PDB file of C-alpha atoms in Angstrom:
ATOM      1  CA  MET A   1      59.780 -66.197   1.782  1.00  0.00           C
ATOM      2  CA  THR A   2      59.378 -62.572   1.320  1.00  0.00           C
ATOM      3  CA  GLU A   3      61.408 -59.849   2.708  1.00  0.00           C
ATOM      4  CA  THR A   4      58.618 -58.785   4.630  1.00  0.00           C
ATOM      5  CA  THR A   5      57.761 -62.565   5.961  1.00  0.00           C
ATOM      6  CA  LYS A   6      61.160 -63.143   7.377  1.00  0.00           C
ATOM      7  CA  THR A   7      61.937 -62.304  10.530  1.00  0.00           C
ATOM      8  CA  HIS A   8      64.587 -59.251  11.095  1.00  0.00           C
ATOM      9  CA  VAL A   9      67.224 -60.032  13.751  1.00  0.00           C
ATOM     10  CA  ILE A  10      69.437 -57.481  16.142  1.00  0.00           C
ATOM     11  CA  LEU A  11      72.284 -59.827  17.333  1.00  0.00           C
ATOM     12  CA  LEU A  12      73.522 -58.842  20.683  1.00  0.00           C
ATOM     13  CA  ALA A  13      76.975 -60.026  21.795  1.00  0.00           C
ATOM     14  CA  CYS A  14      77.381 -59.370  26.028  1.00  0.00           C
ATOM     15  CA  GLY A  15      80.804 -60.064  27.582  1.00  0.00           C
ATOM     16  CA  SER A  16      84.086 -58.941  28.797  1.00  0.00           C
ATOM     17  CA  PHE A  17      85.674 -58.392  25.274  1.00  0.00           C
ATOM     18  CA  ASN A  18      88.999 -57.901  27.361  1.00  0.00           C
ATOM     19  CA  PRO A  19      90.417 -57.378  24.509  1.00  0.00           C
ATOM     20  CA  ILE A  20      87.806 -57.716  21.929  1.00  0.00           C
ATOM     21  CA  THR A  21      89.737 -60.035  19.283  1.00  0.00           C
ATOM     22  CA  LYS A  22      89.027 -61.462  15.405  1.00  0.00           C
ATOM     23  CA  GLY A  23      87.222 -64.139  17.017  1.00  0.00           C
ATOM     24  CA  HIS A  24      84.074 -61.991  18.207  1.00  0.00           C
ATOM     25  CA  ILE A  25      83.982 -60.422  14.974  1.00  0.00           C
ATOM     26  CA  GLN A  26      83.967 -63.605  12.833  1.00  0.00           C
ATOM     27  CA  MET A  27      81.089 -64.944  15.399  1.00  0.00           C
ATOM     28  CA  PHE A  28      78.788 -62.039  14.415  1.00  0.00           C
ATOM     29  CA  GLU A  29      79.998 -62.332  10.687  1.00  0.00           C
ATOM     30  CA  ARG A  30      79.307 -66.361  10.687  1.00  0.00           C
ATOM     31  CA  ALA A  31      76.061 -66.014  12.515  1.00  0.00           C
ATOM     32  CA  ARG A  32      74.646 -63.550   9.794  1.00  0.00           C
ATOM     33  CA  ASP A  33      75.766 -65.371   6.737  1.00  0.00           C
ATOM     34  CA  TYR A  34      73.999 -68.794   8.347  1.00  0.00           C
ATOM     35  CA  LEU A  35      70.685 -67.088   9.483  1.00  0.00           C
ATOM     36  CA  HIS A  36      70.481 -65.832   5.859  1.00  0.00           C
ATOM     37  CA  LYS A  37      71.012 -69.154   4.303  1.00  0.00           C
ATOM     38  CA  THR A  38      68.337 -70.224   6.092  1.00  0.00           C
ATOM     39  CA  GLY A  39      65.988 -67.946   4.315  1.00  0.00           C
ATOM     40  CA  ARG A  40      63.902 -67.270   7.368  1.00  0.00           C
ATOM     41  CA  PHE A  41      65.778 -64.299   8.742  1.00  0.00           C
ATOM     42  CA  ILE A  42      67.097 -60.903   7.748  1.00  0.00           C
ATOM     43  CA  VAL A  43      69.860 -59.512  10.162  1.00  0.00           C
ATOM     44  CA  ILE A  44      69.772 -55.719  10.233  1.00  0.00           C
ATOM     45  CA  GLY A  45      72.041 -55.228  13.140  1.00  0.00           C
ATOM     46  CA  GLY A  46      74.417 -56.308  15.433  1.00  0.00           C
ATOM     47  CA  ILE A  47      75.535 -54.751  19.091  1.00  0.00           C
ATOM     48  CA  VAL A  48      78.245 -55.502  21.371  1.00  0.00           C
ATOM     49  CA  SER A  49      77.856 -54.684  24.654  1.00  0.00           C
ATOM     50  CA  PRO A  50      80.835 -54.893  27.000  1.00  0.00           C
ATOM     51  CA  VAL A  51      80.070 -55.776  30.708  1.00  0.00           C
ATOM     52  CA  HIS A  52      80.356 -53.124  33.532  1.00  0.00           C
ATOM     53  CA  ASP A  53      83.645 -52.898  35.532  1.00  0.00           C
ATOM     54  CA  SER A  54      82.152 -54.376  38.872  1.00  0.00           C
ATOM     55  CA  TYR A  55      81.635 -57.716  37.149  1.00  0.00           C
ATOM     56  CA  GLY A  56      84.641 -58.409  39.038  1.00  0.00           C
ATOM     57  CA  LYS A  57      86.667 -60.361  36.633  1.00  0.00           C
ATOM     58  CA  THR A  58      90.364 -60.837  37.093  1.00  0.00           C
ATOM     59  CA  GLY A  59      92.241 -58.670  35.276  1.00  0.00           C
ATOM     60  CA  LEU A  60      89.434 -56.567  33.741  1.00  0.00           C
ATOM     61  CA  VAL A  61      90.647 -53.535  32.449  1.00  0.00           C
ATOM     62  CA  SER A  62      88.610 -50.368  32.644  1.00  0.00           C
ATOM     63  CA  SER A  63      85.308 -50.159  30.513  1.00  0.00           C
ATOM     64  CA  ARG A  64      86.952 -46.892  29.166  1.00  0.00           C
ATOM     65  CA  HIS A  65      89.664 -48.926  27.194  1.00  0.00           C
ATOM     66  CA  ARG A  66      86.940 -51.738  26.426  1.00  0.00           C
ATOM     67  CA  LEU A  67      84.914 -49.289  24.817  1.00  0.00           C
ATOM     68  CA  THR A  68      87.489 -47.760  22.716  1.00  0.00           C
ATOM     69  CA  MET A  69      89.148 -51.265  21.726  1.00  0.00           C
ATOM     70  CA  CYS A  70      85.631 -52.727  20.542  1.00  0.00           C
ATOM     71  CA  GLN A  71      84.926 -49.180  18.414  1.00  0.00           C
ATOM     72  CA  LEU A  72      88.261 -49.829  16.474  1.00  0.00           C
ATOM     73  CA  ALA A  73      87.431 -53.312  15.882  1.00  0.00           C
ATOM     74  CA  VAL A  74      83.969 -52.692  14.599  1.00  0.00           C
ATOM     75  CA  GLN A  75      85.188 -49.218  12.932  1.00  0.00           C
ATOM     76  CA  SER A  76      85.322 -50.576   9.545  1.00  0.00           C
ATOM     77  CA  SER A  77      81.783 -52.176   9.560  1.00  0.00           C
ATOM     78  CA  ASP A  78      78.649 -50.983   8.241  1.00  0.00           C
ATOM     79  CA  TRP A  79      76.275 -53.008  10.731  1.00  0.00           C
ATOM     80  CA  ILE A  80      78.147 -53.695  13.823  1.00  0.00           C
ATOM     81  CA  ARG A  81      77.952 -51.028  16.652  1.00  0.00           C
ATOM     82  CA  VAL A  82      79.312 -50.545  20.215  1.00  0.00           C
ATOM     83  CA  ASP A  83      76.845 -49.948  22.688  1.00  0.00           C
ATOM     84  CA  PRO A  84      77.970 -48.747  26.354  1.00  0.00           C
ATOM     85  CA  TRP A  85      74.747 -48.445  28.247  1.00  0.00           C
ATOM     86  CA  GLU A  86      76.073 -51.890  30.582  1.00  0.00           C
ATOM     87  CA  CYS A  87      79.284 -49.785  31.243  1.00  0.00           C
ATOM     88  CA  TYR A  88      77.501 -46.811  32.100  1.00  0.00           C
ATOM     89  CA  GLN A  89      74.936 -48.103  34.754  1.00  0.00           C
ATOM     90  CA  ASP A  90      75.516 -47.824  38.421  1.00  0.00           C
ATOM     91  CA  THR A  91      76.771 -51.736  38.744  1.00  0.00           C
ATOM     92  CA  TRP A  92      76.575 -54.664  36.861  1.00  0.00           C
ATOM     93  CA  GLN A  93      73.693 -56.105  34.573  1.00  0.00           C
ATOM     94  CA  THR A  94      72.522 -59.256  34.062  1.00  0.00           C
ATOM     95  CA  THR A  95      72.483 -60.496  30.522  1.00  0.00           C
ATOM     96  CA  CYS A  96      68.632 -60.792  31.050  1.00  0.00           C
ATOM     97  CA  SER A  97      67.981 -56.928  32.234  1.00  0.00           C
ATOM     98  CA  VAL A  98      70.528 -55.926  29.114  1.00  0.00           C
ATOM     99  CA  LEU A  99      68.230 -58.088  26.758  1.00  0.00           C
ATOM    100  CA  GLU A 100      65.398 -56.309  28.200  1.00  0.00           C
ATOM    101  CA  HIS A 101      67.071 -52.735  27.778  1.00  0.00           C
ATOM    102  CA  HIS A 102      67.586 -52.853  23.858  1.00  0.00           C
ATOM    103  CA  ARG A 103      64.142 -54.772  23.336  1.00  0.00           C
ATOM    104  CA  ASP A 104      62.353 -51.761  25.336  1.00  0.00           C
ATOM    105  CA  LEU A 105      64.844 -49.036  23.681  1.00  0.00           C
ATOM    106  CA  MET A 106      63.951 -50.348  19.799  1.00  0.00           C
ATOM    107  CA  LYS A 107      60.611 -50.270  20.901  1.00  0.00           C
ATOM    108  CA  ARG A 108      61.076 -46.360  21.409  1.00  0.00           C
ATOM    109  CA  VAL A 109      63.023 -46.090  19.039  1.00  0.00           C
ATOM    110  CA  THR A 110      61.478 -47.154  15.710  1.00  0.00           C
ATOM    111  CA  GLY A 111      58.022 -47.741  16.934  1.00  0.00           C
ATOM    112  CA  CYS A 112      58.390 -51.233  16.114  1.00  0.00           C
ATOM    113  CA  ILE A 113      56.185 -54.077  17.705  1.00  0.00           C
ATOM    114  CA  LEU A 114      58.904 -56.535  19.162  1.00  0.00           C
ATOM    115  CA  SER A 115      57.801 -60.039  18.795  1.00  0.00           C
ATOM    116  CA  ASN A 116      59.045 -62.513  21.223  1.00  0.00           C
ATOM    117  CA  VAL A 117      60.066 -66.222  20.251  1.00  0.00           C
ATOM    118  CA  ASN A 118      56.950 -67.883  21.160  1.00  0.00           C
ATOM    119  CA  THR A 119      54.593 -65.475  20.689  1.00  0.00           C
ATOM    120  CA  PRO A 120      54.901 -63.409  17.283  1.00  0.00           C
ATOM    121  CA  SER A 121      53.436 -60.043  16.942  1.00  0.00           C
ATOM    122  CA  ILE A 122      49.548 -59.931  15.774  1.00  0.00           C
ATOM    123  CA  THR A 123      49.798 -56.269  15.920  1.00  0.00           C
ATOM    124  CA  PRO A 124      50.692 -54.155  12.815  1.00  0.00           C
ATOM    125  CA  VAL A 125      53.300 -51.154  13.293  1.00  0.00           C
ATOM    126  CA  ILE A 126      51.939 -48.019  13.155  1.00  0.00           C
ATOM    127  CA  GLY A 127      53.785 -44.907  13.271  1.00  0.00           C
ATOM    128  CA  GLN A 128      52.468 -42.176  14.662  1.00  0.00           C
ATOM    129  CA  PRO A 129      53.268 -38.805  16.464  1.00  0.00           C
ATOM    130  CA  GLN A 130      52.660 -38.741  20.256  1.00  0.00           C
ATOM    131  CA  ASN A 131      52.428 -35.054  20.634  1.00  0.00           C
ATOM    132  CA  GLU A 132      53.013 -31.932  18.501  1.00  0.00           C
ATOM    133  CA  SER A 133      57.091 -32.077  19.066  1.00  0.00           C
ATOM    134  CA  SER A 134      57.721 -35.556  17.892  1.00  0.00           C
ATOM    135  CA  GLN A 135      60.509 -35.587  15.539  1.00  0.00           C
ATOM    136  CA  THR A 136      60.143 -36.598  12.064  1.00  0.00           C
ATOM    137  CA  ILE A 137      62.483 -38.603  10.062  1.00  0.00           C
ATOM    138  CA  TYR A 138      63.164 -40.633   6.959  1.00  0.00           C
ATOM    139  CA  GLN A 139      61.371 -38.271   5.141  1.00  0.00           C
ATOM    140  CA  ASN A 140      62.017 -37.959   1.287  1.00  0.00           C
ATOM    141  CA  ASN A 141      59.987 -35.847  -1.316  1.00  0.00           C
ATOM    142  CA  ASN A 142      60.845 -38.027  -4.668  1.00  0.00           C
ATOM    143  CA  ASN A 143      57.398 -38.982  -6.360  1.00  0.00           C
ATOM    144  CA  VAL A 144      57.793 -42.818  -6.529  1.00  0.00           C
ATOM    145  CA  SER A 145      54.534 -44.478  -6.105  1.00  0.00           C
ATOM    146  CA  ASN A 146      55.489 -47.639  -4.237  1.00  0.00           C
ATOM    147  CA  LYS A 147      53.767 -48.069  -0.815  1.00  0.00           C
ATOM    148  CA  PRO A 148      55.658 -47.675   1.958  1.00  0.00           C
ATOM    149  CA  THR A 149      56.536 -51.348   3.564  1.00  0.00           C
ATOM    150  CA  ALA A 150      57.955 -52.789   6.459  1.00  0.00           C
ATOM    151  CA  ALA A 151      61.177 -53.923   4.766  1.00  0.00           C
ATOM    152  CA  LYS A 152      61.703 -49.956   3.874  1.00  0.00           C
ATOM    153  CA  ILE A 153      61.460 -49.074   7.497  1.00  0.00           C
ATOM    154  CA  LEU A 154      63.595 -51.930   8.771  1.00  0.00           C
ATOM    155  CA  GLY A 155      66.199 -51.317   5.798  1.00  0.00           C
ATOM    156  CA  LYS A 156      66.182 -47.501   7.343  1.00  0.00           C
ATOM    157  CA  VAL A 157      66.510 -48.759  10.806  1.00  0.00           C
ATOM    158  CA  GLY A 158      69.646 -50.602   9.800  1.00  0.00           C
ATOM    159  CA  GLU A 159      70.994 -47.979   8.579  1.00  0.00           C
ATOM    160  CA  SER A 160      70.695 -45.754  11.605  1.00  0.00           C
ATOM    161  CA  LEU A 161      71.872 -48.483  14.221  1.00  0.00           C
ATOM    162  CA  SER A 162      74.764 -46.133  14.596  1.00  0.00           C
ATOM    163  CA  ARG A 163      72.858 -43.888  16.296  1.00  0.00           C
ATOM    164  CA  ILE A 164      70.540 -45.967  18.175  1.00  0.00           C
ATOM    165  CA  CYS A 165      73.674 -48.087  19.518  1.00  0.00           C
ATOM    166  CA  CYS A 166      76.646 -45.561  20.441  1.00  0.00           C
ATOM    167  CA  VAL A 167      74.820 -42.522  21.758  1.00  0.00           C
ATOM    168  CA  ARG A 168      71.565 -42.450  24.182  1.00  0.00           C
ATOM    169  CA  PRO A 169      68.829 -41.448  21.939  1.00  0.00           C
ATOM    170  CA  PRO A 170      65.813 -39.161  23.134  1.00  0.00           C
ATOM    171  CA  MET A 171      63.446 -41.374  24.386  1.00  0.00           C
ATOM    172  CA  GLU A 172      60.146 -39.944  22.352  1.00  0.00           C
ATOM    173  CA  ARG A 173      58.877 -42.396  19.844  1.00  0.00           C
ATOM    174  CA  PHE A 174      59.635 -41.234  16.101  1.00  0.00           C
ATOM    175  CA  THR A 175      57.147 -40.384  13.739  1.00  0.00           C
ATOM    176  CA  PHE A 176      57.400 -42.541  10.496  1.00  0.00           C
ATOM    177  CA  VAL A 177      56.183 -40.268   7.432  1.00  0.00           C
ATOM    178  CA  ASP A 178      55.219 -41.793   4.188  1.00  0.00           C
ATOM    179  CA  GLU A 179      57.694 -40.832   1.999  1.00  0.00           C
ATOM    180  CA  ASN A 180      55.572 -41.364  -1.512  1.00  0.00           C
ATOM    181  CA  ALA A 181      52.414 -39.519  -0.883  1.00  0.00           C
ATOM    182  CA  ASN A 182      50.862 -36.243   1.249  1.00  0.00           C
ATOM    183  CA  LEU A 183      48.819 -38.513   3.588  1.00  0.00           C
ATOM    184  CA  GLY A 184      49.725 -36.883   6.986  1.00  0.00           C
ATOM    185  CA  THR A 185      51.652 -38.217   9.788  1.00  0.00           C
ATOM    186  CA  VAL A 186      49.527 -41.243  10.824  1.00  0.00           C
ATOM    187  CA  MET A 187      50.387 -44.412   8.343  1.00  0.00           C
ATOM    188  CA  ARG A 188      49.861 -47.967   8.543  1.00  0.00           C
ATOM    189  CA  TYR A 189      52.551 -50.379   7.635  1.00  0.00           C
ATOM    190  CA  GLU A 190      52.847 -54.399   7.520  1.00  0.00           C
ATOM    191  CA  GLU A 191      53.523 -56.124  10.245  1.00  0.00           C
ATOM    192  CA  ILE A 192      57.041 -56.358  11.278  1.00  0.00           C
ATOM    193  CA  GLU A 193      58.529 -59.310  12.879  1.00  0.00           C
ATOM    194  CA  LEU A 194      61.605 -57.992  14.882  1.00  0.00           C
ATOM    195  CA  ARG A 195      63.598 -59.994  17.531  1.00  0.00           C
ATOM    196  CA  ILE A 196      66.737 -59.201  19.539  1.00  0.00           C
ATOM    197  CA  LEU A 197      68.534 -62.490  19.811  1.00  0.00           C
ATOM    198  CA  LEU A 198      71.663 -63.315  22.144  1.00  0.00           C
ATOM    199  CA  LEU A 199      74.474 -63.926  19.991  1.00  0.00           C
ATOM    200  CA  CYS A 200      77.359 -66.057  21.916  1.00  0.00           C
ATOM    201  CA  GLY A 201      79.863 -68.918  21.424  1.00  0.00           C
ATOM    202  CA  SER A 202      78.992 -72.748  22.897  1.00  0.00           C
ATOM    203  CA  ASP A 203      81.540 -71.994  25.904  1.00  0.00           C
ATOM    204  CA  LEU A 204      78.638 -69.453  27.228  1.00  0.00           C
ATOM    205  CA  LEU A 205      76.258 -71.999  26.149  1.00  0.00           C
ATOM    206  CA  GLU A 206      77.840 -74.842  28.299  1.00  0.00           C
ATOM    207  CA  SER A 207      77.904 -72.428  31.380  1.00  0.00           C
ATOM    208  CA  PHE A 208      74.128 -72.654  31.506  1.00  0.00           C
ATOM    209  CA  CYS A 209      74.696 -76.034  32.309  1.00  0.00           C
ATOM    210  CA  ILE A 210      76.651 -75.519  35.545  1.00  0.00           C
ATOM    211  CA  PRO A 211      74.535 -75.669  38.773  1.00  0.00           C
ATOM    212  CA  GLY A 212      73.885 -72.291  40.632  1.00  0.00           C
ATOM    213  CA  LEU A 213      75.578 -70.176  37.998  1.00  0.00           C
ATOM    214  CA  TRP A 214      72.717 -68.440  36.281  1.00  0.00           C
ATOM    215  CA  ASN A 215      69.022 -67.606  37.667  1.00  0.00           C
ATOM    216  CA  GLU A 216      66.791 -69.920  36.588  1.00  0.00           C
ATOM    217  CA  ALA A 217      64.490 -67.524  36.095  1.00  0.00           C
ATOM    218  CA  ASP A 218      66.489 -65.229  33.930  1.00  0.00           C
ATOM    219  CA  MET A 219      67.838 -68.324  31.546  1.00  0.00           C
ATOM    220  CA  GLU A 220      63.622 -68.666  30.937  1.00  0.00           C
ATOM    221  CA  VAL A 221      63.668 -65.342  29.761  1.00  0.00           C
ATOM    222  CA  ILE A 222      66.713 -65.408  27.775  1.00  0.00           C
ATOM    223  CA  VAL A 223      66.206 -69.036  25.982  1.00  0.00           C
ATOM    224  CA  GLY A 224      62.100 -69.239  26.037  1.00  0.00           C
ATOM    225  CA  GLU A 225      61.800 -64.852  25.370  1.00  0.00           C
ATOM    226  CA  PHE A 226      64.311 -64.077  23.437  1.00  0.00           C
ATOM    227  CA  GLY A 227      66.622 -66.996  21.939  1.00  0.00           C
ATOM    228  CA  ILE A 228      69.849 -67.524  21.330  1.00  0.00           C
ATOM    229  CA  VAL A 229      72.556 -68.028  18.214  1.00  0.00           C
ATOM    230  CA  VAL A 230      75.147 -70.147  19.095  1.00  0.00           C
ATOM    231  CA  VAL A 231      78.355 -70.328  17.303  1.00  0.00           C
ATOM    232  CA  PRO A 232      80.394 -73.430  18.083  1.00  0.00           C
ATOM    233  CA  ARG A 233      83.970 -72.639  19.733  1.00  0.00           C
ATOM    234  CA  ASP A 234      87.054 -74.877  20.470  1.00  0.00           C
ATOM    235  CA  GLY A 235      85.138 -78.042  19.078  1.00  0.00           C
ATOM    236  CA  ALA A 236      82.475 -77.580  21.329  1.00  0.00           C
ATOM    237  CA  ASP A 237      79.466 -79.443  20.355  1.00  0.00           C
ATOM    238  CA  PRO A 238      76.265 -77.354  21.241  1.00  0.00           C
ATOM    239  CA  ASP A 239      73.753 -80.104  20.861  1.00  0.00           C
ATOM    240  CA  ARG A 240      75.552 -82.317  23.516  1.00  0.00           C
ATOM    241  CA  ILE A 241      75.504 -79.278  25.646  1.00  0.00           C
ATOM    242  CA  MET A 242      71.666 -78.554  25.517  1.00  0.00           C
ATOM    243  CA  ASN A 243      71.428 -82.284  26.777  1.00  0.00           C
ATOM    244  CA  HIS A 244      72.686 -81.255  29.893  1.00  0.00           C
ATOM    245  CA  SER A 245      70.070 -78.632  30.890  1.00  0.00           C
ATOM    246  CA  SER A 246      66.438 -79.274  31.241  1.00  0.00           C
ATOM    247  CA  ILE A 247      65.754 -75.422  30.705  1.00  0.00           C
ATOM    248  CA  LEU A 248      67.827 -75.681  26.907  1.00  0.00           C
ATOM    249  CA  ARG A 249      65.815 -78.939  25.972  1.00  0.00           C
ATOM    250  CA  LYS A 250      63.008 -77.438  26.985  1.00  0.00           C
ATOM    251  CA  TYR A 251      63.537 -74.104  24.725  1.00  0.00           C
ATOM    252  CA  LYS A 252      65.601 -75.866  22.094  1.00  0.00           C
ATOM    253  CA  ASN A 253      63.535 -74.723  19.002  1.00  0.00           C
ATOM    254  CA  ASN A 254      64.371 -71.361  20.357  1.00  0.00           C
ATOM    255  CA  ILE A 255      68.128 -72.085  20.028  1.00  0.00           C
ATOM    256  CA  LEU A 256      69.955 -71.355  16.536  1.00  0.00           C
ATOM    257  CA  VAL A 257      73.011 -73.584  16.276  1.00  0.00           C
ATOM    258  CA  VAL A 258      75.637 -72.005  13.214  1.00  0.00           C
ATOM    259  CA  LYS A 259      76.192 -74.582  11.079  1.00  0.00           C
ATOM    260  CA  ASP A 260      79.386 -73.745   8.855  1.00  0.00           C
ATOM    261  CA  ASP A 261      82.742 -75.324   9.205  1.00  0.00           C
ATOM    262  CA  LEU A 262      83.110 -76.607  12.625  1.00  0.00           C
ATOM    263  CA  ASN A 263      86.904 -76.409  12.451  1.00  0.00           C
ATOM    264  CA  HIS A 264      86.870 -72.433  11.511  1.00  0.00           C
ATOM    265  CA  PRO A 265      89.779 -70.765  12.390  1.00  0.00           C
ATOM    266  CA  MET A 266      88.510 -68.155  14.569  1.00  0.00           C
ATOM    267  CA  SER A 267      86.974 -70.918  17.084  1.00  0.00           C
ATOM    268  CA  VAL A 268      90.056 -71.350  18.873  1.00  0.00           C
ATOM    269  CA  VAL A 269      91.043 -67.459  19.272  1.00  0.00           C
ATOM    270  CA  SER A 270      89.969 -66.202  22.752  1.00  0.00           C
ATOM    271  CA  SER A 271      90.647 -63.122  24.811  1.00  0.00           C
ATOM    272  CA  THR A 272      92.538 -65.360  26.879  1.00  0.00           C
ATOM    273  CA  LYS A 273      94.868 -66.466  24.629  1.00  0.00           C
ATOM    274  CA  SER A 274      95.332 -62.849  23.417  1.00  0.00           C
ATOM    275  CA  ARG A 275      96.332 -61.661  26.590  1.00  0.00           C
ATOM    276  CA  LEU A 276      98.752 -63.982  26.967  1.00  0.00           C
ATOM    277  CA  ALA A 277     100.537 -63.625  23.839  1.00  0.00           C
ATOM    278  CA  LEU A 278     100.598 -60.219  24.669  1.00  0.00           C
ATOM    279  CA  GLN A 279     102.306 -60.534  28.182  1.00  0.00           C
ATOM    280  CA  HIS A 280     104.982 -62.711  26.126  1.00  0.00           C
ATOM    281  CA  GLY A 281     105.500 -60.831  23.258  1.00  0.00           C
ATOM    282  CA  ASP A 282     103.850 -63.627  21.084  1.00  0.00           C
ATOM    283  CA  GLY A 283     104.092 -62.295  17.458  1.00  0.00           C
ATOM    284  CA  HIS A 284     100.892 -64.282  16.682  1.00  0.00           C
ATOM    285  CA  VAL A 285      98.891 -62.120  18.860  1.00  0.00           C
ATOM    286  CA  VAL A 286      98.251 -60.516  14.972  1.00  0.00           C
ATOM    287  CA  ASP A 287      96.455 -63.448  14.633  1.00  0.00           C
ATOM    288  CA  TYR A 288      93.978 -63.036  17.288  1.00  0.00           C
ATOM    289  CA  LEU A 289      93.704 -58.871  17.003  1.00  0.00           C
ATOM    290  CA  CYS A 290      92.902 -56.368  14.500  1.00  0.00           C
ATOM    291  CA  GLN A 291      95.768 -54.159  14.172  1.00  0.00           C
ATOM    292  CA  PRO A 292      94.134 -50.737  15.605  1.00  0.00           C
ATOM    293  CA  VAL A 293      93.374 -52.573  18.705  1.00  0.00           C
ATOM    294  CA  ILE A 294      96.684 -53.946  18.868  1.00  0.00           C
ATOM    295  CA  ASP A 295      98.118 -50.327  18.470  1.00  0.00           C
ATOM    296  CA  TYR A 296      96.024 -49.110  21.000  1.00  0.00           C
ATOM    297  CA  ILE A 297      96.973 -51.686  23.837  1.00  0.00           C
ATOM    298  CA  LEU A 298     100.544 -51.008  23.090  1.00  0.00           C
ATOM    299  CA  LYS A 299      99.962 -47.310  23.457  1.00  0.00           C
ATOM    300  CA  SER A 300      97.614 -47.868  26.573  1.00  0.00           C
ATOM    301  CA  GLN A 301     100.317 -50.408  28.461  1.00  0.00           C
ATOM    302  CA  LEU A 302      97.530 -52.775  28.856  1.00  0.00           C
ATOM    303  CA  TYR A 303      97.696 -56.620  29.417  1.00  0.00           C
ATOM    304  CA  ILE A 304     101.706 -55.937  29.526  1.00  0.00           C
ATOM    305  CA  ASN A 305     101.869 -57.481  33.001  1.00  0.00           C
ATOM    306  CA  ALA A 306     100.571 -60.563  34.235  1.00  0.00           C
ATOM    307  CA  SER A 307      97.983 -58.304  36.718  1.00  0.00           C
ATOM    308  CA  GLY A 308      96.221 -56.993  33.622  1.00  0.00           C
TER     309      GLY A 308
END
C-alpha cells in the first residue's frame, strides 16, 4: 500500500491518568508499532485526554495536577500530546462525546473529511477559504515541481498536533495553499482516510461486558463508528472478552488487538500500583512512573496519604 492509500490514524486515550504511568506511554508506542507493522495504517498522532474532576472516582486528584503530570510524561514525545478539553468542561463527559469532539475538531482544523470505520469517505479533501480572513498556513515558496499529496498534508497535520491538542484553536477552517505552484488558494487534493481510534487496555474492553455500565447507544458509536485499538493488560485475553458482549462480537472487525509481546513488562503497570508504591515508600515506583512525574508528585505531596 502507498502512503496515500493507507489509513491515517490518531490514537485517543481517555482515562483518569491518576497518575499517568510508563505503561500508558508504552500503550501508545506498542499500538503505533503494531498498526504500522500491519501495513494498513499510518499513526500521525496520539492524544491523552484526562477525565473531568466530577467523574467522582475515589482518590482522584485535581485535573490541574493530572494535566501537569500528563504533560511532563509526554514532554519528550514528538507525537503524543495532552488535551485539556475534557477537564475544561462544566461536567464529566462520556467517552463517546470525547471521540465526537475530536472528530469535529479535526474536521475544522484540518479541513479533512474524516471517515467512519464502516463508511469510508468518497469525498476528496478540499482546502478552500471560507472567507477573506481565513488563515493561510503551510505555505512554502520553494520551486519543487512535485504535486501536493495527501501524505504531505497529513505529515504537516501530524507536526502541528501540539497546537491542535494543547490549546483551543480558532474554529475557522484553515486554507491549504499549494506550496509548489501559483494556483491560488482553492486546491483539490487526493482523498485522505483519517480515523480517530480509541486506544485502551483490555481492562477497559472488559468493562464493556458489565451490564448497565456503558450506554449501549454509546457503545454502538464507539465500536461501530470509530473503532478501538486494544493493548492486552494483566494477561487478559481480548478475544475471550469480545465473546461476552453482543456489541463487541457484532463489530469485531472494528477492534484491533495489538499482537506483540503478551508478557510485556509494562502490561502489569497501573496507576493503582503506582499510588500504593508512593504511599508505602516502595522504591519500585521508579519502574512505574517517569522521573519528572515522580518529582512533581513529591513536590506537590500527591498520593502520599491513603486518602489521595
